[in-house]
CSV table of C-alpha atoms in Angstrom, one decimal:
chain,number,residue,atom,x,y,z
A,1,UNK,CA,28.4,-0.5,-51.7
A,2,UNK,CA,28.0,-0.8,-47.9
A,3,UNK,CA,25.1,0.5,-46.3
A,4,UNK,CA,25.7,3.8,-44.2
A,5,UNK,CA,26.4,3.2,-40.4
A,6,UNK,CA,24.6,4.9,-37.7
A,7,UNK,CA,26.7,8.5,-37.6
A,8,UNK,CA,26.8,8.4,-41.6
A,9,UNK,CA,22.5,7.9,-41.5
A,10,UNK,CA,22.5,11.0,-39.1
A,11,UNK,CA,24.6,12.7,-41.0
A,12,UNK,CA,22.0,12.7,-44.1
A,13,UNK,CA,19.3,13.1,-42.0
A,14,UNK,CA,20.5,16.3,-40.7
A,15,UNK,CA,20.9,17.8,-44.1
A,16,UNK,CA,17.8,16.5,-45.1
A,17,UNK,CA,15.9,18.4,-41.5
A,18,UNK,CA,17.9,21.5,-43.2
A,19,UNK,CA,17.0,21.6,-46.4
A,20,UNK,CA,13.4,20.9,-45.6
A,21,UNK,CA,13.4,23.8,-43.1
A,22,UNK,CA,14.7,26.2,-45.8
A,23,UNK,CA,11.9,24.6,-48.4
A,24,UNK,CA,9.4,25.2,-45.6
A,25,UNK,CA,10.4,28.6,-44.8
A,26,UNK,CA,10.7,29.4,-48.7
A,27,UNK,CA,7.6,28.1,-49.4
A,28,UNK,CA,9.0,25.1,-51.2
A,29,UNK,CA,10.9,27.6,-53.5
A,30,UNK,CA,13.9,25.4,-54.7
A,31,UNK,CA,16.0,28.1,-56.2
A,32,UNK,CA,16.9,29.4,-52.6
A,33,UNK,CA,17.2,26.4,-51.3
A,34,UNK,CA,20.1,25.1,-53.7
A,35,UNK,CA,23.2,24.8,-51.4
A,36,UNK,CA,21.5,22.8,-48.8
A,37,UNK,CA,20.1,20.5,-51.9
A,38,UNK,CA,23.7,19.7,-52.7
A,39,UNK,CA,24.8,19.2,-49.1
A,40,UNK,CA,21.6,16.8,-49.0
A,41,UNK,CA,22.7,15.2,-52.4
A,42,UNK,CA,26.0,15.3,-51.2
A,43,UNK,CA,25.7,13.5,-47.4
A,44,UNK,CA,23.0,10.7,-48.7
A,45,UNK,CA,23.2,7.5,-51.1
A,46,UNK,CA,21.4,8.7,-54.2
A,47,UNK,CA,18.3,6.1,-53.6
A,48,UNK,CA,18.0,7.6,-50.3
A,49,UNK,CA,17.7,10.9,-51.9
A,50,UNK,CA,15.0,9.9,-54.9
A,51,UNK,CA,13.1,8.1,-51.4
A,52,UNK,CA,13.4,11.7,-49.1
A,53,UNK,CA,12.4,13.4,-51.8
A,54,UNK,CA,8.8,11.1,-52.9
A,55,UNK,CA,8.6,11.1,-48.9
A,56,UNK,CA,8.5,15.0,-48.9
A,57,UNK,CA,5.6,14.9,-51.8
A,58,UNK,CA,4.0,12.8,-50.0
A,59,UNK,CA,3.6,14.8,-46.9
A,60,UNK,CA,3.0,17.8,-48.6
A,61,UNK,CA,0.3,16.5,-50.4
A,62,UNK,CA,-1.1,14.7,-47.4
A,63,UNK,CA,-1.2,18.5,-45.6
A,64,UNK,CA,-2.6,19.7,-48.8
A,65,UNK,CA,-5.5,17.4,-48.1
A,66,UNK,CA,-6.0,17.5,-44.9
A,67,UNK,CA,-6.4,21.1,-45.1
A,68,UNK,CA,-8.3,22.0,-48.0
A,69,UNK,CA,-10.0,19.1,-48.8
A,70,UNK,CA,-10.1,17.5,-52.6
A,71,UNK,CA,-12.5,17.1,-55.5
A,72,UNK,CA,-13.2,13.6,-56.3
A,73,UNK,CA,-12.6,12.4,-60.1
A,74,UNK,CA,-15.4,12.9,-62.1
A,75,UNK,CA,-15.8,9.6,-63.0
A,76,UNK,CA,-16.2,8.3,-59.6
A,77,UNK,CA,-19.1,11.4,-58.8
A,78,UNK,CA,-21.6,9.5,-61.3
A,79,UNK,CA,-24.7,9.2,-58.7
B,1,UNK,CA,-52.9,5.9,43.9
B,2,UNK,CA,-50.3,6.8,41.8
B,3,UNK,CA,-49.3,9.7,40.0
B,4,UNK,CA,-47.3,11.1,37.4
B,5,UNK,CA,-46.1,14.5,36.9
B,6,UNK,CA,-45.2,15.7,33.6
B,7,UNK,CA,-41.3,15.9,34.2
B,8,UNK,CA,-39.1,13.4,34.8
B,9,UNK,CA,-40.3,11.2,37.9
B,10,UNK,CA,-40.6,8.0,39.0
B,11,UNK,CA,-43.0,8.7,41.9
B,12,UNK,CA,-44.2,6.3,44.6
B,13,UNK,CA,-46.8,6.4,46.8
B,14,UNK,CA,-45.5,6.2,50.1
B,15,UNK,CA,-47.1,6.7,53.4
B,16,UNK,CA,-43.9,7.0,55.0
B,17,UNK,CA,-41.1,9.1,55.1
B,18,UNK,CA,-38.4,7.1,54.7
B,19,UNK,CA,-37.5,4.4,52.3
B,20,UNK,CA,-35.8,0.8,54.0
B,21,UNK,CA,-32.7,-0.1,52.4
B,22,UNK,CA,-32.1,-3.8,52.2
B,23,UNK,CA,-28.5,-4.5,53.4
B,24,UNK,CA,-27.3,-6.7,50.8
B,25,UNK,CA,-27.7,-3.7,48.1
B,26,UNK,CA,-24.8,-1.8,48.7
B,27,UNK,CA,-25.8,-0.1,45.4
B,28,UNK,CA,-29.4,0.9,47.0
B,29,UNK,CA,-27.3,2.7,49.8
B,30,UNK,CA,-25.4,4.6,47.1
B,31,UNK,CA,-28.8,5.3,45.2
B,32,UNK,CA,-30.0,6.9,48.1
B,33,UNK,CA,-27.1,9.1,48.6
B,34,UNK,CA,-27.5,10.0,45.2
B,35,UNK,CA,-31.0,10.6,44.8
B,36,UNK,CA,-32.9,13.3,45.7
B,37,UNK,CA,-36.1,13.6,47.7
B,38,UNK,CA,-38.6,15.6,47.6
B,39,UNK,CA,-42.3,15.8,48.1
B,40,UNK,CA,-44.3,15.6,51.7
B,41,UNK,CA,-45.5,12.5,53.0
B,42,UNK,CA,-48.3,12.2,51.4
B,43,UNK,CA,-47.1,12.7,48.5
B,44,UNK,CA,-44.6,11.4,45.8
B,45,UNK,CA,-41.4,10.5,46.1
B,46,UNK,CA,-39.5,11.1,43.3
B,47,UNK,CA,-35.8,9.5,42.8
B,48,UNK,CA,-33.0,10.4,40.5
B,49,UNK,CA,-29.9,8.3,40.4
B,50,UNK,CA,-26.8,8.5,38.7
B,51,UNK,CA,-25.9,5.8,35.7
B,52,UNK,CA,-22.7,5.0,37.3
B,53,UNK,CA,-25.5,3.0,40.3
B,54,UNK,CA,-27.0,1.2,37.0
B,55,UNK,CA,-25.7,-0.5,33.8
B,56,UNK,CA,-29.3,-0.7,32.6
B,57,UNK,CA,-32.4,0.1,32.7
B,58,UNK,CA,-34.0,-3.5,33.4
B,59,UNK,CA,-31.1,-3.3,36.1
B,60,UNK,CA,-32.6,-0.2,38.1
B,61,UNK,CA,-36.0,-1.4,37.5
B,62,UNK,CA,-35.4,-4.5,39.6
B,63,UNK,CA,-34.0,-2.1,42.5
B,64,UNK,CA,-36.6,0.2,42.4
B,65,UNK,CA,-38.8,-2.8,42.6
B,66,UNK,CA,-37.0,-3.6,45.3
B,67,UNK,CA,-38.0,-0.1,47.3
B,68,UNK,CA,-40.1,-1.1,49.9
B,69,UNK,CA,-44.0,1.0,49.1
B,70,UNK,CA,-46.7,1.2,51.6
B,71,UNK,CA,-49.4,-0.4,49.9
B,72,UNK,CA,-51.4,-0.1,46.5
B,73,UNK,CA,-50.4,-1.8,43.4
B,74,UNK,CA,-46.9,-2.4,42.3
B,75,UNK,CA,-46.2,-0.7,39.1
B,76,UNK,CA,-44.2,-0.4,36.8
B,77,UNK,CA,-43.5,2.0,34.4
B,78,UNK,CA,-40.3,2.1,32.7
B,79,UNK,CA,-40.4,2.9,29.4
B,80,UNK,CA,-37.9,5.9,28.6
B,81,UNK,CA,-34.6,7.1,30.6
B,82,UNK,CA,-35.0,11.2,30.4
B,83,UNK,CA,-31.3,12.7,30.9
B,84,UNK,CA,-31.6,14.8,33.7
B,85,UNK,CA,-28.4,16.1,34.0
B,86,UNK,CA,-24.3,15.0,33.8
B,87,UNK,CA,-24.9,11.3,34.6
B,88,UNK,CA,-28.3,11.5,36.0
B,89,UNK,CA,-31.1,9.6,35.3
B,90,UNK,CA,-34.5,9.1,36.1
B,91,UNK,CA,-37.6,6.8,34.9
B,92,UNK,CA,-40.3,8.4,33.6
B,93,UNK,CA,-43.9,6.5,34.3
B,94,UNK,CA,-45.8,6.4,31.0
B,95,UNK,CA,-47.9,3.4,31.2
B,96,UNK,CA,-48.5,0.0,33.1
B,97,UNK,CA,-45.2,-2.5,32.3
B,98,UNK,CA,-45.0,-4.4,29.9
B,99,UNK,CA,-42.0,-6.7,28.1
B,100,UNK,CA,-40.8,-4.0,25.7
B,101,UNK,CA,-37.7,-2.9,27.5
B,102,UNK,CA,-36.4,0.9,26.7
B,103,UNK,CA,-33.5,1.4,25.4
B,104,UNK,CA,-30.2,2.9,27.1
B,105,UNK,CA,-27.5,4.3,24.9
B,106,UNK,CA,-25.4,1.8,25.2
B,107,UNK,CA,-26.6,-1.6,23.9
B,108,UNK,CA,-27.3,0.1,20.4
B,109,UNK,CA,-23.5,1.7,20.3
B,110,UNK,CA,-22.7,-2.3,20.6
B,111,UNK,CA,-25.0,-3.6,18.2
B,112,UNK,CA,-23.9,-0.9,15.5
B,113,UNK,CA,-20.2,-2.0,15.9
B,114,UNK,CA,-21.0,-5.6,15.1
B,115,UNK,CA,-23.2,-5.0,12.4
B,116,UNK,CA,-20.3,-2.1,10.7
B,117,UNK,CA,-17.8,-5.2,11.0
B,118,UNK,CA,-20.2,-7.8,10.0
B,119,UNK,CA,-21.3,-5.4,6.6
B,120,UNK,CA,-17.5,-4.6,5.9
B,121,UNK,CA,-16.4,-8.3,6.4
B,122,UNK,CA,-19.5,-9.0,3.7
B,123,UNK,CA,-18.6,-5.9,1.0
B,124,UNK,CA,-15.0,-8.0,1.5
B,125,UNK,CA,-16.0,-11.3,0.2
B,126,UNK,CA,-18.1,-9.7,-2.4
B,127,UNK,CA,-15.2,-8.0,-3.3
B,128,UNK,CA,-13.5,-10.7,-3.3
B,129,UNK,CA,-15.3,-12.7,-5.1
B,130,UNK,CA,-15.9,-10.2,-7.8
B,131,UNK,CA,-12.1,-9.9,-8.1
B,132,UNK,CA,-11.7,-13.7,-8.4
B,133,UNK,CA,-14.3,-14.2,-11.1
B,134,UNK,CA,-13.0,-11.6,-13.2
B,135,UNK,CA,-9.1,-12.6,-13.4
B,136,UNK,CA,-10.4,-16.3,-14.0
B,137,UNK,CA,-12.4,-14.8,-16.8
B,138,UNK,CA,-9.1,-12.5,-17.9
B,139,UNK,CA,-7.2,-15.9,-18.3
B,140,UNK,CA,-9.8,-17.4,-20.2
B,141,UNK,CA,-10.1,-14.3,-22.6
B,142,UNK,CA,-6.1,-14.6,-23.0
B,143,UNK,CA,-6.0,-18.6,-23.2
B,144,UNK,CA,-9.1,-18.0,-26.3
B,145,UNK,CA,-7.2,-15.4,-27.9
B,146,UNK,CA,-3.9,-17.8,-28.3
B,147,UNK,CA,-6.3,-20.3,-29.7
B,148,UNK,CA,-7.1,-18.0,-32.2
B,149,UNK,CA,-3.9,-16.8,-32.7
B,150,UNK,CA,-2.6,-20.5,-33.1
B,151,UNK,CA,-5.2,-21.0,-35.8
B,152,UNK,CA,-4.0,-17.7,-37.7
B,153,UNK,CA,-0.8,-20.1,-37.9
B,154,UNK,CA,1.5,-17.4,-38.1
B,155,UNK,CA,5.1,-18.5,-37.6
B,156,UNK,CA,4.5,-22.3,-37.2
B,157,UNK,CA,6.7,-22.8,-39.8
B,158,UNK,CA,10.7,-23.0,-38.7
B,159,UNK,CA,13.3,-21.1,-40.2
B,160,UNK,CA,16.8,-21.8,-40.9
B,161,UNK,CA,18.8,-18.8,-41.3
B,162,UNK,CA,22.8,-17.4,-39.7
B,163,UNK,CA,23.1,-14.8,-37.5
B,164,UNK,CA,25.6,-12.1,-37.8
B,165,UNK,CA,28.4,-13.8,-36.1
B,166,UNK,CA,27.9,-16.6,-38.5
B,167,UNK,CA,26.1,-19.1,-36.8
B,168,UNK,CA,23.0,-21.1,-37.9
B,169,UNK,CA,20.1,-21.1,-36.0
B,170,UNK,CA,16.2,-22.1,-36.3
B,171,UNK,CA,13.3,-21.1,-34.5
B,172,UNK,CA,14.0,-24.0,-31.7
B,173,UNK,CA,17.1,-21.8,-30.7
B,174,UNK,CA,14.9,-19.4,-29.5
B,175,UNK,CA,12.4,-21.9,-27.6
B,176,UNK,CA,12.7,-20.5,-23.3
B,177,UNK,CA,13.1,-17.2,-24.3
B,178,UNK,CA,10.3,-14.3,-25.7
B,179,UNK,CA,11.2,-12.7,-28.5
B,180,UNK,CA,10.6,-9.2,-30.9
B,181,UNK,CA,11.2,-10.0,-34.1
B,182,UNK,CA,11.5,-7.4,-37.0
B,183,UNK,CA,12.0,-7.8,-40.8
B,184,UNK,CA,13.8,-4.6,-42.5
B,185,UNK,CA,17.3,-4.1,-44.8
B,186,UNK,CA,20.3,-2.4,-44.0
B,187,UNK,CA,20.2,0.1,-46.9
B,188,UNK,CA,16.4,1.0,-45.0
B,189,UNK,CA,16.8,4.9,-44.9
B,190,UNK,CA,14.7,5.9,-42.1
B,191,UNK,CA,12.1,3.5,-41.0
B,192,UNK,CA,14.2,0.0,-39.8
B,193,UNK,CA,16.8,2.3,-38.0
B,194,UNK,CA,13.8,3.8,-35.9
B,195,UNK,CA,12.0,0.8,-35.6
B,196,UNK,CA,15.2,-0.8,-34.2
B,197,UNK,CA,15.8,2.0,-32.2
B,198,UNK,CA,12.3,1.8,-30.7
B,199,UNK,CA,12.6,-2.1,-30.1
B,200,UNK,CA,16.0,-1.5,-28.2
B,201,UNK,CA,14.5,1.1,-25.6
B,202,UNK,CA,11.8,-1.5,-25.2
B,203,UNK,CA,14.4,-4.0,-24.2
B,204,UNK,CA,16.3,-1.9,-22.2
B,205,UNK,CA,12.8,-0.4,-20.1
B,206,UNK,CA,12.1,-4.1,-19.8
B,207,UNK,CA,15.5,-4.8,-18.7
B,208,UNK,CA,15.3,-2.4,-15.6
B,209,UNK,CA,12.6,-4.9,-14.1
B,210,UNK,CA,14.5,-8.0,-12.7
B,211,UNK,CA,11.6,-9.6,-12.1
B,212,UNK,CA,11.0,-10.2,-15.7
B,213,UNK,CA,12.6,-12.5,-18.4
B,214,UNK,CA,15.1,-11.0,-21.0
B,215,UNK,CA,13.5,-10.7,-24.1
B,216,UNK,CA,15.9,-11.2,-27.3
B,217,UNK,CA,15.6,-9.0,-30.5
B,218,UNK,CA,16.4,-9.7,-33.9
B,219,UNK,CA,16.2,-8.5,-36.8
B,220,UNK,CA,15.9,-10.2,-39.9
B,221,UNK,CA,16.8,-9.3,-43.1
B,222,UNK,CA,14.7,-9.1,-46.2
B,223,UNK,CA,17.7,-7.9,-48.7
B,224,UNK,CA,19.5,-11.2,-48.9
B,225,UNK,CA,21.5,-10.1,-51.7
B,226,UNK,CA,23.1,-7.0,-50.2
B,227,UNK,CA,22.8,-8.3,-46.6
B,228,UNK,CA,25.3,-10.9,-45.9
B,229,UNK,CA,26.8,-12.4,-42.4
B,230,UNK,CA,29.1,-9.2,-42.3
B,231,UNK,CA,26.6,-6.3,-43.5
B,232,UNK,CA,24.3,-7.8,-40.6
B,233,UNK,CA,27.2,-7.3,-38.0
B,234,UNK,CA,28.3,-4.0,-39.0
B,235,UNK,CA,24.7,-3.0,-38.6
B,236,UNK,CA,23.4,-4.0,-35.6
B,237,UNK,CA,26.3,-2.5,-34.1
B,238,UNK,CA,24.6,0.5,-34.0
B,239,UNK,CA,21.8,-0.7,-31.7
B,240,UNK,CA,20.7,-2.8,-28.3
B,241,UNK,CA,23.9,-5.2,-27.7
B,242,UNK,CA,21.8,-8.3,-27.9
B,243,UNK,CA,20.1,-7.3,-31.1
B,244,UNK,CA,20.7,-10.6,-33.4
B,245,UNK,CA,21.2,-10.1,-36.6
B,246,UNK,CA,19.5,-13.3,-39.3
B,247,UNK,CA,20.1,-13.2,-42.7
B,248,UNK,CA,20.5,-16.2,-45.0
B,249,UNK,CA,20.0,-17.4,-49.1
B,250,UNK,CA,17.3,-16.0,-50.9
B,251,UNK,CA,15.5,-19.1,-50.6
B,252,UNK,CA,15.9,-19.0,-46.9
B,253,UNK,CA,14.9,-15.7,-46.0
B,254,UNK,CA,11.3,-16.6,-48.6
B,255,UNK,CA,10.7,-19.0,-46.2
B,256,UNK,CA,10.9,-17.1,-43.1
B,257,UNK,CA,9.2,-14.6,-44.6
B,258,UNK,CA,5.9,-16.9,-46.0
B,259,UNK,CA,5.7,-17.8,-42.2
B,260,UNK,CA,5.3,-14.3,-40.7
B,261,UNK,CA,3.1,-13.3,-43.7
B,262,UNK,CA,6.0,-10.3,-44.3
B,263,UNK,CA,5.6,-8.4,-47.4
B,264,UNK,CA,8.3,-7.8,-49.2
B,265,UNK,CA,9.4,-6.6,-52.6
B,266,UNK,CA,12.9,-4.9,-53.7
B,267,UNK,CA,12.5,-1.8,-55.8
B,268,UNK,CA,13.8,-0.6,-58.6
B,269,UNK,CA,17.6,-0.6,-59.1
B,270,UNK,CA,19.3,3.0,-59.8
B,271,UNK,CA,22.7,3.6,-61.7
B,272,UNK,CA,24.7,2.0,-59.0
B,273,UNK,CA,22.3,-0.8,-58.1
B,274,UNK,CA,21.0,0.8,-55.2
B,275,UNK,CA,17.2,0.1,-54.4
B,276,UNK,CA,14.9,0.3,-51.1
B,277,UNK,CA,12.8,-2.6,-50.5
B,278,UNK,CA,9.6,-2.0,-49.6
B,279,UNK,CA,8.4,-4.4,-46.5
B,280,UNK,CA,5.9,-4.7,-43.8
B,281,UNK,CA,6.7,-2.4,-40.9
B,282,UNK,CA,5.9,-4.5,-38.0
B,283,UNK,CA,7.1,-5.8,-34.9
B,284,UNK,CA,6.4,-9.0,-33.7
B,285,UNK,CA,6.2,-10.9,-30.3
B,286,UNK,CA,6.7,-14.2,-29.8
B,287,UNK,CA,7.0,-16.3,-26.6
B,288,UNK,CA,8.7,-18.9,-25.1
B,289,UNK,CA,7.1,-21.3,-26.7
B,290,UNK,CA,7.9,-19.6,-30.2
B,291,UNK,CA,3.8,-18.7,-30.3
B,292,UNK,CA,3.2,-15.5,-32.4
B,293,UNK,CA,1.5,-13.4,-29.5
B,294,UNK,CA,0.8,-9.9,-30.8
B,295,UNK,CA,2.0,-7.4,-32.8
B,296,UNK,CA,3.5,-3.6,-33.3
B,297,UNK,CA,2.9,-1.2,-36.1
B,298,UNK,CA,4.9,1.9,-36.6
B,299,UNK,CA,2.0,3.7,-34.2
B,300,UNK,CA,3.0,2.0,-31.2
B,301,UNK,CA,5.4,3.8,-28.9
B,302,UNK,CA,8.3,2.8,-26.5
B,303,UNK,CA,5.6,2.8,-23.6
B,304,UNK,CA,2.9,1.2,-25.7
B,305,UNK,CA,4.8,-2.2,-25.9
B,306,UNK,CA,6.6,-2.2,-22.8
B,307,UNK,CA,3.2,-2.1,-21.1
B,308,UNK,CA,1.7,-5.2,-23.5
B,309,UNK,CA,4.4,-7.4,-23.3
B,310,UNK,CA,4.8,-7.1,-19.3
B,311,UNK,CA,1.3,-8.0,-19.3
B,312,UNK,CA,1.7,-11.0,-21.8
B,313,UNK,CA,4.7,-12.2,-19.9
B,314,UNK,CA,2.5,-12.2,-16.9
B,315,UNK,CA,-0.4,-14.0,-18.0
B,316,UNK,CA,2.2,-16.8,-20.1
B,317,UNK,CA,0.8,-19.7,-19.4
B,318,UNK,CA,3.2,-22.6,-20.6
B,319,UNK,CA,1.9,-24.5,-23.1
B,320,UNK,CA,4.4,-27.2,-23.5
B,321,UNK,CA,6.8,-28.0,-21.1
């Protein structure tokens, strides 16, 4: 399959900006957000979907840090 | 005998009670219109004059050496001009004459001019030479880095890969002209499209100044197996018009990538064999003489690289000719 050109990308990324906005305004609740996730699924190749989606943990969890701080494994506390 | 009186006087005795005027000072004549007598015979005579009869004070000492007196000592006793009034002087007797001449406002006035022109003309060639020192030591900083960028030997190594109209070209293609290089896929969801995005801007900012060389972008692929002559033109379609498109076999795009030290690794395949590759996100810069001269990561903006490679292309010192 051919990669997407530049107005198919924006496309995606659009309904990508959309759903995420709906996640962020539902506090990531995915049940409300459910249309949008099938326009996402819908406008972008399915590995760009799996990557956008491992992208969003990823930033979430970077926040999540960066805000309340972590516990370091127990194994690594020893001293 | 002579006295002084505390104000401002240059007294004289004189037992007479007019003053000769020698005929050649036409000046004396006008210094006795302008002066002022006072006192009896017996005793002072004190004389005012205007500056305008004088340039200086060792020039109205001689004429008032020149006043005829009656007798007695000559002296001499200019030390300090008193301002009487608009344009009047007078000499005020202090003590016996000696060498040290007083001052009048205007040889200091000159002497302060000279010495404000002689200081600035100094702070200048300090300046100067300050300025001179430092650029020289600029261009040996820059010359030292590109020594140790030569030893980092990244991107001696040619390349033989096609462009996305089909041609073959190597590095010596690009030999005359500075160059951003970037390594990315055309499947790249986000990351290569901005990165190419950010590298055309670049070009085009650089562009507005004629004064500097066109720099040529490419983009080279790391997905050999999706990205073939006509992927590479469909996609760089999308971006700066002289963005050059390089993809080639497997083997070839290795090899350009073991000389830019580019990671790269294709990940896994999904139901219809579509994977992201993960790869180094950099830009980099080479120049004229195909020298790997700096680099870009992803933190860099428009203005950031702009401003670096103006400055590289203005300290390029060629290397080989």
């Amino acid at each position: 399959m051919t990669a997407p050109n530049a107005s198919e990308r924006r496309v995606c990324w659009a309904a990508r900006d959309e759903l995420w906005r709906c996640l962020d305004e539902n506090k990531d609740d995915m049940s409300r957000c459910q249309k949008l996730q099938r326009e996402f699924e819908s406008s972008c190749p399915a590995q760009w979907v799996k990557y956008f989606s491992k992208r969003r943990d990823y930033l979430k969890y970077k926040e999540k840090i960066q805000t309340e701080g972590f516990e370091p494994l127990d194994s690594s506390a020893k001293s | 005998m002579l006295r002084t009186s505390g104000f401002t006087h240059f007294t004289k005795y004189c037992g007479y009670s007019s003053i000769r005027v020698f005929p050649q000072c036409k000046r004396l004549g006008l210094l006795m219109n302008s002066g002022r007598l006072s006192g009896s015979p017996n005793n002072y005579l004190s004389v005012a004059f205007s500056k305008s009869v004088f340039q200086s004070c060792s020039e109205a000492k001689s004429y008032v050496f020149s006043l005829p007196y009656n007798s007695g000592a000559r002296h001499s006793v200019f030390n300090t001009v008193k301002h009487l009034g608009k344009n009047s002087y007078s000499f005020q007797s202090k003590r016996p004459y000696s060498q040290g001449s007083s001052k009048s406002t205007s040889t200091p006035l000159i002497k302060l001019r000279t010495r404000l022109i002689v200081t600035c003309l100094f702070g200048v060639g300090i300046l100067g030479t300050w300025y001179y020192v430092h650029s020289e030591k600029e261009k040996k900083l820059q010359l030292q880095r590109i020594e140790q960028l030569k030893k980092v030997a990244i991107g001696q190594g040619d390349f033989n890969l096609v462009d996305h109209t089909g041609k073959p070209r190597t590095k010596k293609d690009f030999f005359g002209h500075w160059v951003m290089m970037y390594f990315g896929f055309t499947h790249c969801p986000d990351i290569c499209p901005d990165e190419l995005v950010k590298i055309s801007n670049v070009v085009s900012i650089l562009d507005e100044d004629k004064t500097l060389p066109p720099v040529q972008p490419i983009f080279i692929s790391v997905d050999p197996e999706r990205d073939d002559v006509e992927a590479m033109a469909k996609y760089v379609k999308d971006f700066h018009p002289r963005l050059l498109g390089l993809t080639g076999t497997p083997e070839q795009v290795k090899e350009a990538g073991k000389a830019y030290r580019v990671y790269y690794s294709t990940g896994p395949k999904d139901e219809d064999n579509d994977y992201i590759v993960d790869h180094t996100i950099i830009i980099y810069l080479l120049n004229p003489d195909g020298l790997f001269l700096d680099y870009y990561n992803r933190s860099k903006t428009e203005e950031n690289i702009a401003e670096s490679i103006r400055k590289h292309m203005k300290n390029y010192v060629k290397l080989f000719t």
